Amino acid sequence: MKPVSVLCVVSTLVVLCASMTAEQKLKNCNDVRAAYSSKGFNVNDVPNKGVNGAPLKVCPQGFSCCTLEMEEKLSQQSHTEIKAPVSRLSTNLQSTFRQRHDHFDKFFRELLKNAEVSLHNMFVRTYGMMYVQNAELFKNFFEALTRYYVSGSAAVNLDSMLSDFWADLLERMFRLVNVQYEFSDAYMDCVSRHTDQLQPFGDVPRKLRIQLTRAFVASRTFVRGLTLMPEVVNKVSTVSASPSCVRASMKMLYCPYCSGQVALKPCQNYCLNVLRGCLANQADLDTEWNNFLDAMLSLADRLEGPFNFESVMEPIDVKISDAIMNMQENSMQVSQKVFQGCGQPKPSTAFRSTRSIKDTGFNGRFRPYSPDARPTTAAGTSLDRLVRTRTNPEHNRTPAALLFSLLSLTFIVLFFSPMQTNDVKKKLKHAKKFWSTLPETVCAGERIAPGDDCWNGTAKSRYESVVIGNGLANQVSNPDVDVDITKPDIVIRSQIAALKEMTSWLKAAHSGNDISIDNDEDSSGGEESGSGCDSPPCDTDIYFSIPPNPDKPVVDQVVKSLPPSDGGVASKGSMALALCGLALALLAPHLR
């Protein structure tokens, strides 16, 4: 019995000592005064020793180092401190995607500008004054492409713009190849109306329309998605905490002060329940947020492949030049069909032709153009003056030009895909589940106490409640935060709708379709501005067979400063070596 008696005495003494220590801390609130003052508050608010806590509204109402005035000030402080890490994470996310948006936007704009400069320099050297006199047509073409990239179908109907461009080009070239005739405006309207039937430029307009539509829709939609991300994060981060959230935060962070335990941190599960209650509406963003990011990642893959903006814009001068050569080779046949369909024009009084176009006996109206009837050459026509260097790159691939073409392809394979998209794809993947994981991100590290030596809301002990799930609906059983699940936040619901709409645009762009993304300043609704899905279907890649042009001037490439990531470098390098090997193999017979 004596050992048992001794054990009881010792236990009693330990409890008494602990009680005396706690009571001593409450009688002496020096630790609380120092901690309270470190927050920027007046130290005189804190009593020198513990007082009756009956007036307190949040913290335990026993003997306390807190007054009602202190509790109110600490409530505001807790609101600031619970919001700070969420705000910091949100700000970092905004900054990340603003930078990516600026980078991609600058890259696409520079490609547009470089393509315009490249075409101008090439056409000045190749077509001389005939181009200079008609340069406004091409200048307007690039201006329209830029407006479409910036504002979409609200500013430019891409299909109509391209049709007008080719019709205008046909009208100007038709006059040049038939200078011996006079044409009224009504006559030229007839010519323009039948551009599609005549197909004077071969298949170039159709292929270019599909490629431009796909590349521009994908690029501008992707950039618009990068714009939306920081906008959504910014609006959601401004949502104010509810009174019940502020109360729960105060209880979690500063009620330990009132019992003199200023160094005591909350239990992790306790912190999770408080944060999931405070961020319940934000967590409901997660589903549409993740759907949006998945759509962005899919479109990024398209930008690396068949919808590659650079591979469309870089050789656009050669493509348009190829169309002009098609018109040159078909000029006599086109003229005959026009004369047959629109009537015989009057001879020009200012020009006496040394030759005449034979009457082939065509009768009736315009018929669809048959590629089988395409003549092999049109040498001798007046367009020879327009084309000073009558070299058809389709049939004159010099070794140097072929090497240049292959090296250009190597450049695109090696640099554009990994450098422009891999970085942003990593960031997009990292941003997934951002909203639903905010509580876990905040309730970590120095903000919580491990194990059972933590604050559970009432004392230093284990937290017994079950951790509830994310989202508004789950908060009906939250033991620490009173959440009205019948009143979802209006701002967050509007951002969910914005994400859902943007996701539909991204999915449409993935198929090559523009479903009218209006300019931010002009939400006019608009109509669908053309489709990249023609024939063949969207999933079938259409590539031009672009011959290199030795007369094409060298234009400075867009500077790309992002380092390539490790992933995919080996495969890209292998492809580059294969391309270089192919170039050397093709050059070998010419070097002997």
XYZ file of C-alpha atoms in Angstrom:
592
model
C 0.000 0.000 0.000
C 2.864 2.362 0.720
C 4.087 2.483 -2.903
C 0.535 3.244 -4.070
C 0.205 6.024 -1.525
C 3.524 7.508 -2.597
C 2.427 7.408 -6.272
C -0.815 9.215 -5.479
C 1.023 11.892 -3.557
C 3.479 12.438 -6.410
C 0.652 12.673 -8.990
C -1.184 15.177 -6.855
C 1.919 17.294 -6.495
C 2.485 17.284 -10.286
C -1.079 18.437 -10.981
C -0.826 21.114 -8.335
C 2.469 22.320 -9.751
C 0.981 22.495 -13.261
C -2.043 24.377 -11.970
C 0.155 26.770 -10.048
C 2.277 27.333 -13.177
C -0.781 28.098 -15.357
C -2.253 30.259 -12.625
C 1.067 32.059 -12.287
C 1.031 32.772 -16.056
C -2.481 34.152 -15.828
C -1.614 36.225 -12.813
C 1.385 37.481 -14.778
C 0.452 38.307 -18.430
C 3.911 39.499 -19.421
C 4.274 36.961 -22.252
C 0.912 38.051 -23.679
C 1.857 41.721 -23.370
C 5.075 41.129 -25.330
C 3.358 39.060 -28.058
C 0.438 41.489 -28.339
C 2.803 44.453 -28.629
C 4.783 42.658 -31.370
C 1.621 42.702 -33.514
C 1.659 46.490 -33.429
C -1.019 46.934 -30.766
C -0.839 49.100 -27.651
C 0.650 47.089 -24.806
C -1.527 48.981 -22.351
C -4.559 47.072 -23.738
C -3.279 43.954 -21.981
C -3.958 43.618 -18.246
C -0.930 43.048 -16.030
C -2.543 39.884 -14.669
C -5.476 37.642 -15.545
C -9.000 39.019 -15.389
C -12.510 37.590 -15.539
C -13.172 36.512 -19.164
C -16.964 36.587 -18.942
C -17.337 39.484 -21.465
C -15.426 37.596 -24.173
C -17.497 36.535 -27.200
C -15.172 34.045 -28.903
C -12.525 32.728 -26.515
C -13.110 30.672 -23.307
C -14.667 32.851 -20.618
C -12.639 31.690 -17.626
C -9.712 33.473 -16.047
C -8.071 35.295 -19.026
C -5.335 37.658 -20.154
C -7.723 39.047 -22.804
C -10.257 41.829 -22.631
C -13.190 42.348 -25.000
C -11.290 45.194 -26.714
C -8.290 42.906 -27.257
C -10.515 40.178 -28.658
C -11.992 42.557 -31.223
C -8.562 43.759 -32.354
C -7.167 40.248 -32.504
C -10.201 39.176 -34.567
C -9.229 41.676 -37.265
C -5.619 40.551 -37.016
C -6.651 36.915 -37.438
C -8.634 37.858 -40.552
C -5.512 39.487 -42.018
C -3.277 36.562 -41.123
C -5.609 33.887 -42.479
C -5.961 35.841 -45.731
C -2.241 36.618 -46.151
C -0.989 33.171 -47.283
C -3.970 32.726 -49.620
C -3.365 36.182 -51.067
C 0.340 35.464 -51.520
C -0.334 32.197 -53.344
C -2.922 33.911 -55.544
C -0.572 36.788 -56.347
C 2.183 34.367 -57.354
C -0.221 32.519 -59.641
C -1.386 35.788 -61.227
C 2.173 36.943 -61.797
C 3.209 33.616 -63.342
C 0.500 33.618 -65.992
C 0.647 37.336 -66.700
C 4.303 36.815 -67.618
C 3.444 33.820 -69.805
C 0.672 35.782 -71.490
C 2.993 38.700 -72.232
C 5.633 36.348 -73.614
C 3.269 34.488 -75.959
C 1.481 37.656 -77.054
C 4.775 39.358 -77.907
C 5.981 36.260 -79.741
C 2.861 36.017 -81.933
C 2.863 39.745 -82.719
C 6.542 39.658 -83.691
C 5.914 36.689 -85.979
C 3.160 38.659 -87.706
C 5.382 41.691 -88.127
C 8.336 39.629 -89.336
C 6.138 37.856 -91.882
C 4.980 41.218 -93.248
C 8.550 42.538 -93.485
C 9.735 39.294 -95.106
C 7.001 39.421 -97.760
C 7.683 43.083 -98.490
C 11.421 42.547 -98.937
C 10.969 39.435 -101.045
C 8.292 40.969 -103.292
C 10.266 44.189 -103.814
C 13.210 42.128 -105.058
C 11.105 39.704 -107.092
C 8.293 41.857 -108.534
C 9.778 45.342 -108.379
C 7.610 48.389 -109.052
C 4.567 46.298 -109.910
C 4.524 45.153 -106.275
C 5.316 48.603 -104.888
C 2.345 50.034 -106.771
C 0.089 47.387 -105.210
C 1.782 47.116 -101.804
C -1.248 48.572 -100.042
C -3.184 45.366 -100.741
C -0.653 43.291 -98.807
C -0.300 45.903 -96.075
C -4.066 45.790 -95.532
C -3.900 41.991 -95.513
C -1.462 41.916 -92.598
C -3.317 44.676 -90.765
C -6.499 42.599 -90.982
C -4.663 39.522 -89.681
C -3.358 41.565 -86.756
C -6.832 42.903 -85.962
C -8.202 39.383 -86.061
C -5.474 38.160 -83.711
C -6.202 41.006 -81.278
C -10.002 41.162 -81.435
C -11.219 38.059 -83.227
C -14.421 37.858 -85.204
C -15.764 40.969 -83.483
C -13.352 42.953 -85.657
C -12.628 40.760 -88.694
C -14.481 37.938 -90.386
C -11.487 35.880 -91.430
C -13.248 33.989 -94.226
C -14.597 37.167 -95.784
C -11.290 38.982 -95.419
C -9.377 36.192 -97.177
C -11.978 35.975 -99.949
C -11.767 39.734 -100.493
C -7.959 39.585 -100.552
C -7.835 36.944 -103.288
C -10.604 38.648 -105.259
C -8.751 41.970 -105.082
C -5.475 40.294 -106.066
C -7.200 38.604 -109.017
C -8.688 41.915 -110.145
C -5.308 43.664 -110.091
C -3.500 40.805 -111.824
C -6.274 40.392 -114.396
C -5.842 44.016 -115.431
C -2.072 43.525 -115.667
C -2.283 40.480 -117.919
C -4.921 42.139 -120.102
C -3.593 45.680 -120.442
C -4.827 45.788 -124.040
C -8.430 45.991 -122.796
C -10.511 48.483 -120.837
C -12.562 47.140 -117.927
C -15.429 48.895 -116.207
C -16.109 48.522 -112.466
C -19.145 46.398 -113.282
C -16.992 44.080 -115.397
C -14.438 43.670 -112.603
C -17.247 42.934 -110.149
C -18.198 40.078 -112.433
C -14.609 38.806 -112.369
C -14.453 38.997 -108.568
C -17.756 37.166 -108.134
C -16.371 34.174 -110.012
C -13.016 33.909 -108.238
C -13.930 30.604 -106.605
C -15.027 29.089 -109.922
C -11.994 30.308 -111.820
C -9.480 29.130 -109.199
C -6.768 31.304 -110.784
C -4.447 30.766 -107.801
C -4.774 27.002 -107.716
C -5.358 25.348 -104.348
C -3.277 27.869 -102.408
C -6.215 30.027 -101.158
C -8.104 27.020 -99.772
C -5.065 25.551 -98.010
C -3.963 28.922 -96.702
C -7.447 29.682 -95.378
C -7.500 26.415 -93.437
C -3.994 26.890 -92.075
C -4.486 30.545 -91.136
C -7.831 29.851 -89.476
C -6.489 26.991 -87.410
C -3.279 28.768 -86.389
C -4.871 32.134 -85.610
C -7.865 30.722 -83.748
C -5.619 28.454 -81.682
C -3.055 31.167 -80.943
C -5.429 33.957 -79.982
C -7.643 31.624 -77.949
C -4.619 30.285 -76.074
C -3.429 33.820 -75.315
C -6.960 34.761 -74.218
C -6.911 31.786 -71.856
C -3.638 33.022 -70.371
C -5.335 36.393 -69.886
C -8.344 34.886 -68.139
C -6.373 32.983 -65.499
C -5.014 35.999 -63.559
C -8.381 37.753 -63.985
C -10.208 34.868 -62.318
C -7.625 34.546 -59.552
C -7.726 38.284 -58.877
C -11.514 38.432 -58.603
C -11.728 35.337 -56.432
C -8.962 36.550 -54.115
C -10.956 39.724 -53.364
C -13.872 37.765 -51.892
C -14.289 38.839 -48.257
C -14.316 36.369 -45.404
C -17.651 35.779 -43.703
C -18.167 36.819 -40.051
C -18.223 33.163 -39.037
C -14.862 32.652 -40.789
C -13.354 35.629 -38.932
C -14.708 34.256 -35.651
C -13.282 30.791 -36.325
C -9.908 32.267 -37.327
C -9.759 34.291 -34.126
C -10.536 31.229 -32.051
C -7.854 29.193 -33.828
C -5.030 31.752 -33.865
C -5.400 33.986 -30.804
C -7.525 32.348 -28.161
C -4.336 30.626 -26.881
C -3.148 34.142 -25.979
C -5.988 34.507 -23.535
C -4.796 31.484 -21.572
C -1.233 32.752 -21.637
C -0.043 30.178 -24.208
C 1.248 32.588 -26.858
C 3.514 30.001 -28.546
C 0.805 27.351 -28.937
C -0.077 26.545 -32.574
C -3.317 24.955 -33.832
C -3.678 21.250 -34.599
C -3.421 20.456 -38.310
C -6.868 18.884 -38.664
C -8.380 21.773 -36.735
C -6.700 24.211 -39.131
C -7.965 22.214 -42.160
C -11.565 22.371 -40.990
C -11.335 26.123 -40.387
C -9.732 26.797 -43.792
C -12.126 24.498 -45.660
C -14.996 26.345 -44.081
C -13.529 29.747 -44.906
C -12.625 28.715 -48.497
C -15.687 26.610 -49.231
C -16.850 28.753 -52.177
C -13.370 28.944 -53.649
C -13.064 25.149 -53.590
C -16.147 24.919 -55.804
C -14.078 26.537 -58.582
C -11.908 23.465 -58.788
C -13.929 21.383 -61.252
C -14.257 24.075 -63.931
C -10.741 25.331 -63.187
C -9.299 21.877 -63.901
C -11.455 21.458 -67.033
C -10.166 24.810 -68.265
C -6.528 23.827 -67.617
C -7.003 20.509 -69.418
C -8.381 22.385 -72.436
C -5.406 24.780 -72.330
C -2.972 21.861 -72.261
C -4.696 20.194 -75.214
C -4.554 23.405 -77.228
C -0.874 23.834 -76.326
C -0.264 20.426 -77.922
C -2.001 21.694 -81.069
C 0.249 24.753 -81.130
C 3.253 22.440 -81.110
C 1.864 20.413 -84.014
C -0.564 21.036 -86.881
C -1.706 24.467 -85.645
C 1.825 25.811 -85.258
C 1.586 29.573 -85.757
C 5.205 29.994 -86.793
C 5.121 27.260 -89.439
C 2.161 29.056 -91.078
C 3.407 32.644 -90.887
C 7.110 32.188 -91.618
C 6.665 30.972 -95.230
C 3.504 32.941 -96.050
C 5.386 35.097 -98.565
C 6.377 31.984 -100.522
C 2.808 30.697 -100.405
C 1.365 33.919 -101.818
C 4.128 34.043 -104.428
C 3.261 30.472 -105.409
C -0.357 31.578 -105.878
C 0.782 34.431 -108.132
C 2.792 31.981 -110.235
C -0.269 29.768 -110.549
C -2.178 32.774 -111.864
C 0.642 33.518 -114.303
C 0.627 29.992 -115.719
C -3.166 30.006 -116.027
C -3.576 33.578 -117.226
C -4.693 32.781 -120.771
C -7.167 30.131 -119.692
C -8.514 32.370 -116.927
C -8.884 35.280 -119.344
C -10.739 33.123 -121.854
C -13.176 31.911 -119.205
C -13.732 35.472 -117.984
C -14.386 36.749 -121.501
C -16.754 33.871 -122.084
C -18.636 34.427 -118.816
C -18.544 38.213 -118.400
C -18.424 39.237 -122.060
C -15.744 40.446 -124.465
C -14.135 43.656 -123.149
C -13.477 46.727 -125.251
C -9.951 47.223 -126.594
C -7.991 49.960 -124.878
C -7.521 53.115 -126.934
C -4.221 53.782 -125.173
C -2.749 50.390 -125.913
C -2.453 48.469 -129.158
C -1.817 44.838 -128.583
C 0.637 43.064 -130.882
C -1.212 39.824 -130.307
C -4.752 38.727 -129.778
C -6.378 36.008 -127.824
C -7.929 33.530 -130.182
C -11.614 32.930 -129.988
C -11.885 29.386 -128.776
C -15.601 29.225 -129.363
C -16.499 29.095 -125.641
C -20.202 29.619 -125.080
C -22.448 29.530 -122.077
C -21.756 30.662 -118.507
C -18.915 30.017 -116.058
C -18.209 26.406 -115.264
C -16.248 24.990 -112.314
C -12.533 25.095 -112.975
C -10.925 21.756 -113.794
C -7.329 21.298 -112.639
C -6.846 18.812 -115.483
C -7.203 21.672 -117.986
C -4.365 23.675 -116.394
C -1.766 24.638 -119.037
C 1.844 23.779 -118.323
C 3.112 27.256 -119.171
C 1.942 30.701 -120.155
C 5.177 32.153 -121.482
C 4.727 35.268 -123.565
C 1.880 36.817 -121.614
C 2.147 40.380 -120.382
C 2.622 39.128 -116.831
C 6.256 38.451 -117.759
C 6.832 42.103 -117.025
C 5.442 41.593 -113.520
C 7.717 38.639 -112.770
C 11.207 39.831 -113.526
C 12.785 36.581 -112.350
C 10.757 33.894 -114.036
C 11.941 31.075 -111.786
C 9.348 28.637 -110.619
C 10.635 27.384 -107.244
C 8.427 24.357 -107.592
C 10.752 23.046 -110.329
C 14.072 24.698 -109.483
C 15.224 23.519 -106.085
C 18.868 24.448 -105.854
C 21.005 22.539 -103.334
C 21.548 25.676 -101.258
C 17.817 26.408 -101.241
C 16.987 22.856 -100.215
C 19.514 23.022 -97.388
C 18.003 26.331 -96.257
C 14.517 24.798 -96.210
C 15.613 21.803 -94.154
C 17.572 23.929 -91.701
C 14.537 26.199 -91.291
C 12.434 23.157 -90.457
C 15.108 22.042 -88.004
C 14.958 25.467 -86.363
C 11.193 25.203 -85.862
C 11.416 21.637 -84.527
C 14.260 22.404 -82.139
C 13.306 25.817 -80.847
C 9.661 26.732 -81.150
C 7.935 23.730 -79.629
C 10.029 23.126 -76.493
C 10.942 26.743 -75.854
C 7.526 28.280 -76.301
C 5.154 25.706 -74.850
C 6.939 23.302 -72.496
C 7.413 25.928 -69.808
C 3.821 27.106 -69.858
C 2.551 23.509 -69.936
C 4.478 22.791 -66.731
C 2.923 25.846 -65.093
C -0.565 24.848 -66.236
C -0.149 21.350 -64.805
C 1.169 22.780 -61.548
C -1.890 25.052 -61.250
C -4.342 22.153 -61.302
C -6.324 21.641 -58.077
C -5.066 25.015 -56.876
C -8.311 25.912 -55.098
C -9.080 22.570 -53.454
C -5.535 22.245 -52.075
C -5.355 25.755 -50.584
C -6.251 24.541 -47.050
C -3.483 21.912 -47.122
C -1.022 24.482 -48.487
C -1.857 27.002 -45.752
C -2.123 24.507 -42.864
C 1.483 23.378 -43.054
C 4.923 24.154 -41.713
C 5.261 26.693 -38.919
C 1.560 27.572 -38.954
C 0.596 24.352 -37.165
C 1.855 22.185 -34.277
C 2.549 18.493 -34.947
C 1.121 15.680 -32.838
C -1.199 16.259 -29.914
C 0.653 19.198 -28.333
C -1.515 21.660 -30.191
C -4.477 23.993 -29.760
C -7.776 22.258 -30.514
C -9.996 25.304 -30.059
C -10.511 24.992 -26.343
C -7.290 23.629 -24.841
C -3.884 22.149 -25.525
C -4.959 18.660 -26.527
C -5.717 16.313 -29.424
C -8.281 17.492 -31.989
C -11.007 14.852 -32.053
C -13.352 16.040 -34.834
C -13.364 14.475 -38.298
C -11.867 16.520 -41.152
C -14.681 17.441 -43.548
C -14.433 17.565 -47.349
C -13.895 20.526 -49.688
C -16.650 22.594 -51.238
C -19.767 24.375 -50.048
C -22.018 21.326 -49.807
C -19.691 19.542 -47.351
C -19.694 22.425 -44.880
C -23.078 21.478 -43.472
C -21.187 19.286 -40.983
C -18.224 21.589 -40.321
C -17.724 21.655 -36.514
C -15.708 24.882 -36.451
C -17.178 27.262 -39.052
C -20.852 28.049 -39.553
C -21.387 28.098 -43.326
C -24.704 28.849 -45.033
C -24.615 26.347 -47.878
C -27.789 27.838 -49.401
C -26.031 31.105 -50.323
C -23.133 30.556 -52.726
C -20.893 33.545 -53.383
C -22.053 35.497 -56.463
C -18.557 36.596 -57.549
C -17.201 33.061 -57.489
C -20.237 31.684 -59.335
C -19.673 34.267 -62.077
C -16.048 33.139 -62.404
C -17.154 29.521 -62.644
C -19.367 30.575 -65.561
C -16.457 32.480 -67.162
C -14.205 29.430 -66.917
C -16.885 27.200 -68.410
C -17.363 29.564 -71.360
C -13.624 29.871 -71.963
C -13.296 26.084 -71.890
C -15.863 25.801 -74.676
C -13.852 28.325 -76.743
C -10.654 26.371 -76.148
C -12.275 23.103 -77.187
C -13.622 24.731 -80.347
C -10.171 26.160 -81.126
C -8.722 22.675 -80.658
C -10.892 21.646 -83.634
C -9.914 24.749 -85.603
C -13.160 26.643 -85.041
C -13.711 30.231 -83.930
C -16.928 30.531 -81.935
C -16.815 34.287 -81.677
C -14.546 35.394 -78.868
C -15.474 39.044 -78.753
C -13.125 41.861 -77.872
C -13.170 42.694 -74.159
C -14.352 46.198 -74.948
C -16.948 45.139 -77.508
C -19.042 42.167 -76.500
C -21.209 42.297 -79.588
C -22.040 38.628 -79.814
C -20.914 38.253 -83.396
C -21.183 35.251 -85.637
C -18.903 32.339 -86.246
C -15.950 33.635 -88.221
C -14.961 30.701 -90.302
C -13.931 27.197 -89.573
C -10.692 25.345 -89.770
C -12.769 22.215 -90.307
C -13.320 21.957 -94.007
C -12.288 19.075 -96.137
C -10.300 17.137 -95.110
C -11.462 16.868 -91.494
C -9.848 18.813 -88.657
C -7.726 15.954 -87.432
C -6.051 15.614 -90.828
C -3.005 17.871 -90.969
C -2.655 19.984 -94.105
C 0.856 21.086 -94.975
C 2.013 23.140 -97.921
C 4.764 21.811 -100.071
C 6.807 25.012 -99.791
C 9.818 25.198 -102.037
C 12.653 27.395 -100.805
C 13.175 30.640 -102.684
C 16.819 31.613 -103.177
C 15.772 35.236 -103.672
C 14.074 35.373 -100.323
C 15.856 37.844 -98.021
C 17.033 36.905 -94.577
C 14.761 38.341 -91.891
C 15.755 38.455 -88.255
C 14.140 35.655 -86.313
C 12.093 36.314 -83.219
C 14.337 36.048 -80.182
C 13.317 33.183 -77.930
C 15.039 33.326 -74.576
C 13.426 30.518 -72.622
C 15.755 27.580 -72.028
C 14.565 24.251 -73.396
C 13.380 21.779 -70.829
C 14.991 18.393 -70.380
C 11.925 16.513 -71.587
C 11.916 15.856 -75.283
C 15.362 17.350 -75.963
C 16.822 14.021 -76.992
C 14.032 13.318 -79.470
C 14.258 16.845 -80.901
C 18.018 16.493 -81.260
C 17.610 13.174 -83.054
C 15.161 14.725 -85.476
C 17.565 17.614 -86.113
C 20.407 15.205 -86.857
C 18.135 13.242 -89.195
C 17.157 16.400 -91.073
C 20.765 17.542 -91.395
C 21.737 14.080 -92.604
C 18.983 14.200 -95.201
C 20.212 17.594 -96.374
C 23.760 16.324 -96.806
C 22.519 13.249 -98.660
C 20.546 15.393 -101.084
C 23.465 17.763 -101.560
C 26.045 15.021 -102.176
C 25.337 14.511 -105.914
C 25.664 18.266 -106.517
C 28.979 18.526 -104.670
C 30.803 15.960 -106.762
